[in-house]
Amino acid sequence: MKTAIWLYMFLFLAFFDLHAQYPILTPFAVSLGAAPVFIGWMMGIYALTHLPGNLIAGTVIDKHGSRRYIIFSLVSAGIVLLLQAHVQYPWQLLVLRSISGFVLAFLSPACLALLASLSKNEVTQGKYMSGHGVVHTLASVVSPAAGAFIVAHTGYSTTFQGLGWLLIATGVMAVFSVPKPVKAMTDARGGNEEAALSSPAPSVSWRYFILPFVVSCSQGILFFELPLRDTGVEGIKSTGILFSVLSIGALVTLSMLFINRYSPYKRVIAGVLLMALCFFGMAAFPHVPLVVILFILGSAKGIIFPGLASMFIQLSGGSKLGRIFSLQSIAMSIGSFIGPIAAGQLRGSVSPYYIAFVLLMAGTDDDPHQPQGICASSPYERESSVVISLKIKR
């Protein structure tokens, strides 16, 4: 539990640092003379360079453990931000964003794999994943406003330097707080270390990765479309409030730890269906207040992401977690890149929210039936059924 608390603190600082850049990057690029098309590529290149990082992360995390890659990711991203404080041309910002996307691709799979390895109990693992979501959501609620406030008072250069040193300090703290991997655990599971590392990747159906793909694609559409309602000063303020409402909705369901007692598969499907209905509501009923719909949509996100993590842990049997979570990150990176592009190309003929609705419904429809790798029910549900059967026998 002590390791989980330290890890949550590192994650909060890292996510705070990263989310604080969201309201800063676009105006910073404009101040450098970047055109709108260039800014779009600057935002998208981050997701693109995530892909090779995720591919490498899956293998090396399983081989060497999470610790060194958490430290590497945090320190490297901090150095990139320090360099970003001295950027003078748009192409320099593009290069640094691509490097940042690559080095930060190691952070999420490494943290998720380490959290999952802290317990073998399904309910406890689900709670750890919910904690990860709570930390991420708290950072996303606070940091955008904080980043805008800091820039308004200190300027871009000082802000990037402060955020960079914060990431580096977090990485240094991780050196002394994140435990080193225990090699003996590999041998205890059977076979030597080389045999374990050379074993094939877990047989998880590729169709299951459609779910994180369609969820991130729909999120990309939302993040692209919502700010376009009003590009004025007041519109920017209202958009920030709406994004905060989205995060608060996620925080509410993430705090409901009893949800982890139920099957991850059922949680994910229920969350995706609820998210799809929210996008349909935004497309078909524009008179409904966005605050209400986005709060419900955020609540669906709080159900989906811990459920996805627990589902992939069960599908993999608890082995090769680095590869599993890196594949999940790859699916989400592709979705977050394709979503805004599709919305920009098709918004003249059809509502992007309707596109998100269709994608989410297609993702749940294409998802295969619950396999034997995922328990049909959670340990809580199985325990209840055993008690009931014993009473019937009596």
PDB file of N, CA, C and O in Angstrom, residues 218 221 225 276 278-284 346 349-362:
ATOM      1  N   SER A 218     -13.676   8.873 -29.717  1.00  0.00           N
ATOM      2  CA  SER A 218     -14.818   9.726 -29.366  1.00  0.00           C
ATOM      3  C   SER A 218     -14.372  10.885 -28.466  1.00  0.00           C
ATOM      4  O   SER A 218     -14.873  12.005 -28.593  1.00  0.00           O
ATOM      5  N   ILE A 221     -12.846  13.503 -30.656  1.00  0.00           N
ATOM      6  CA  ILE A 221     -13.893  14.277 -31.330  1.00  0.00           C
ATOM      7  C   ILE A 221     -14.461  15.332 -30.382  1.00  0.00           C
ATOM      8  O   ILE A 221     -14.675  16.486 -30.766  1.00  0.00           O
ATOM      9  N   GLU A 225     -14.318  19.327 -30.988  1.00  0.00           N
ATOM     10  CA  GLU A 225     -15.561  20.013 -31.313  1.00  0.00           C
ATOM     11  C   GLU A 225     -16.008  20.998 -30.244  1.00  0.00           C
ATOM     12  O   GLU A 225     -16.527  22.079 -30.560  1.00  0.00           O
ATOM     13  N   ALA A 276     -22.059   6.457 -25.355  1.00  0.00           N
ATOM     14  CA  ALA A 276     -22.677   6.565 -26.677  1.00  0.00           C
ATOM     15  C   ALA A 276     -23.993   7.329 -26.608  1.00  0.00           C
ATOM     16  O   ALA A 276     -24.293   8.172 -27.466  1.00  0.00           O
ATOM     17  N   CYS A 278     -24.766   9.607 -24.489  1.00  0.00           N
ATOM     18  CA  CYS A 278     -24.453  11.021 -24.267  1.00  0.00           C
ATOM     19  C   CYS A 278     -24.115  11.724 -25.580  1.00  0.00           C
ATOM     20  O   CYS A 278     -24.582  12.854 -25.839  1.00  0.00           O
ATOM     21  N   PHE A 279     -23.333  11.088 -26.436  1.00  0.00           N
ATOM     22  CA  PHE A 279     -22.997  11.692 -27.723  1.00  0.00           C
ATOM     23  C   PHE A 279     -24.236  11.795 -28.610  1.00  0.00           C
ATOM     24  O   PHE A 279     -24.411  12.781 -29.343  1.00  0.00           O
ATOM     25  N   PHE A 280     -25.123  10.795 -28.551  1.00  0.00           N
ATOM     26  CA  PHE A 280     -26.360  10.864 -29.314  1.00  0.00           C
ATOM     27  C   PHE A 280     -27.220  12.023 -28.819  1.00  0.00           C
ATOM     28  O   PHE A 280     -27.838  12.738 -29.612  1.00  0.00           O
ATOM     29  N   GLY A 281     -27.231  12.217 -27.495  1.00  0.00           N
ATOM     30  CA  GLY A 281     -27.986  13.328 -26.941  1.00  0.00           C
ATOM     31  C   GLY A 281     -27.464  14.675 -27.408  1.00  0.00           C
ATOM     32  O   GLY A 281     -28.245  15.587 -27.729  1.00  0.00           O
ATOM     33  N   MET A 282     -26.143  14.826 -27.478  1.00  0.00           N
ATOM     34  CA  MET A 282     -25.568  16.095 -27.947  1.00  0.00           C
ATOM     35  C   MET A 282     -25.855  16.337 -29.419  1.00  0.00           C
ATOM     36  O   MET A 282     -25.999  17.479 -29.860  1.00  0.00           O
ATOM     37  N   ALA A 283     -25.950  15.245 -30.214  1.00  0.00           N
ATOM     38  CA  ALA A 283     -26.206  15.390 -31.646  1.00  0.00           C
ATOM     39  C   ALA A 283     -27.684  15.609 -31.944  1.00  0.00           C
ATOM     40  O   ALA A 283     -28.032  16.425 -32.812  1.00  0.00           O
ATOM     41  N   ALA A 284     -28.575  14.913 -31.218  1.00  0.00           N
ATOM     42  CA  ALA A 284     -29.998  14.941 -31.550  1.00  0.00           C
ATOM     43  C   ALA A 284     -30.796  15.949 -30.732  1.00  0.00           C
ATOM     44  O   ALA A 284     -31.862  16.400 -31.174  1.00  0.00           O
ATOM     45  N   LEU A 346     -15.453  15.830 -41.624  1.00  0.00           N
ATOM     46  CA  LEU A 346     -16.860  15.487 -41.843  1.00  0.00           C
ATOM     47  C   LEU A 346     -17.847  16.423 -41.166  1.00  0.00           C
ATOM     48  O   LEU A 346     -19.056  16.276 -41.367  1.00  0.00           O
ATOM     49  N   SER A 349     -20.857  18.020 -43.058  1.00  0.00           N
ATOM     50  CA  SER A 349     -21.982  17.235 -43.568  1.00  0.00           C
ATOM     51  C   SER A 349     -22.738  16.468 -42.491  1.00  0.00           C
ATOM     52  O   SER A 349     -23.902  16.110 -42.686  1.00  0.00           O
ATOM     53  N   VAL A 350     -22.093  16.176 -41.376  1.00  0.00           N
ATOM     54  CA  VAL A 350     -22.743  15.413 -40.310  1.00  0.00           C
ATOM     55  C   VAL A 350     -22.155  15.848 -38.975  1.00  0.00           C
ATOM     56  O   VAL A 350     -20.985  16.251 -38.901  1.00  0.00           O
ATOM     57  N   SER A 351     -22.958  15.782 -37.921  1.00  0.00           N
ATOM     58  CA  SER A 351     -22.478  16.175 -36.600  1.00  0.00           C
ATOM     59  C   SER A 351     -21.375  15.236 -36.128  1.00  0.00           C
ATOM     60  O   SER A 351     -21.559  14.009 -36.138  1.00  0.00           O
ATOM     61  N   PRO A 352     -20.224  15.762 -35.717  1.00  0.00           N
ATOM     62  CA  PRO A 352     -19.165  14.885 -35.192  1.00  0.00           C
ATOM     63  C   PRO A 352     -19.619  14.070 -33.986  1.00  0.00           C
ATOM     64  O   PRO A 352     -19.123  12.968 -33.763  1.00  0.00           O
ATOM     65  N   TYR A 353     -20.564  14.604 -33.219  1.00  0.00           N
ATOM     66  CA  TYR A 353     -21.076  13.854 -32.073  1.00  0.00           C
ATOM     67  C   TYR A 353     -21.802  12.586 -32.526  1.00  0.00           C
ATOM     68  O   TYR A 353     -21.751  11.563 -31.857  1.00  0.00           O
ATOM     69  N   TYR A 354     -22.472  12.675 -33.662  1.00  0.00           N
ATOM     70  CA  TYR A 354     -23.134  11.478 -34.188  1.00  0.00           C
ATOM     71  C   TYR A 354     -22.104  10.450 -34.651  1.00  0.00           C
ATOM     72  O   TYR A 354     -22.312   9.241 -34.506  1.00  0.00           O
ATOM     73  N   ILE A 355     -20.989  10.927 -35.202  1.00  0.00           N
ATOM     74  CA  ILE A 355     -19.902  10.007 -35.591  1.00  0.00           C
ATOM     75  C   ILE A 355     -19.389   9.265 -34.355  1.00  0.00           C
ATOM     76  O   ILE A 355     -19.164   8.049 -34.396  1.00  0.00           O
ATOM     77  N   ALA A 356     -19.206   9.990 -33.262  1.00  0.00           N
ATOM     78  CA  ALA A 356     -18.746   9.356 -32.022  1.00  0.00           C
ATOM     79  C   ALA A 356     -19.758   8.328 -31.537  1.00  0.00           C
ATOM     80  O   ALA A 356     -19.381   7.241 -31.077  1.00  0.00           O
ATOM     81  N   PHE A 357     -21.041   8.646 -31.642  1.00  0.00           N
ATOM     82  CA  PHE A 357     -22.098   7.709 -31.233  1.00  0.00           C
ATOM     83  C   PHE A 357     -22.021   6.420 -32.043  1.00  0.00           C
ATOM     84  O   PHE A 357     -22.069   5.309 -31.489  1.00  0.00           O
ATOM     85  N   VAL A 358     -21.880   6.557 -33.351  1.00  0.00           N
ATOM     86  CA  VAL A 358     -21.821   5.370 -34.215  1.00  0.00           C
ATOM     87  C   VAL A 358     -20.578   4.539 -33.907  1.00  0.00           C
ATOM     88  O   VAL A 358     -20.633   3.301 -33.848  1.00  0.00           O
ATOM     89  N   LEU A 359     -19.449   5.193 -33.705  1.00  0.00           N
ATOM     90  CA  LEU A 359     -18.220   4.471 -33.391  1.00  0.00           C
ATOM     91  C   LEU A 359     -18.348   3.678 -32.088  1.00  0.00           C
ATOM     92  O   LEU A 359     -17.951   2.510 -32.017  1.00  0.00           O
ATOM     93  N   LEU A 360     -18.900   4.304 -31.061  1.00  0.00           N
ATOM     94  CA  LEU A 360     -19.037   3.629 -29.765  1.00  0.00           C
ATOM     95  C   LEU A 360     -19.996   2.444 -29.857  1.00  0.00           C
ATOM     96  O   LEU A 360     -19.727   1.373 -29.296  1.00  0.00           O
ATOM     97  N   MET A 361     -21.108   2.620 -30.556  1.00  0.00           N
ATOM     98  CA  MET A 361     -22.050   1.516 -30.708  1.00  0.00           C
ATOM     99  C   MET A 361     -21.435   0.381 -31.530  1.00  0.00           C
ATOM    100  O   MET A 361     -21.636  -0.796 -31.231  1.00  0.00           O
ATOM    101  N   ALA A 362     -20.665   0.734 -32.557  1.00  0.00           N
ATOM    102  CA  ALA A 362     -19.985  -0.290 -33.356  1.00  0.00           C
ATOM    103  C   ALA A 362     -18.949  -1.024 -32.521  1.00  0.00           C
ATOM    104  O   ALA A 362     -18.747  -2.233 -32.676  1.00  0.00           O
TER     105      ALA A 362
END
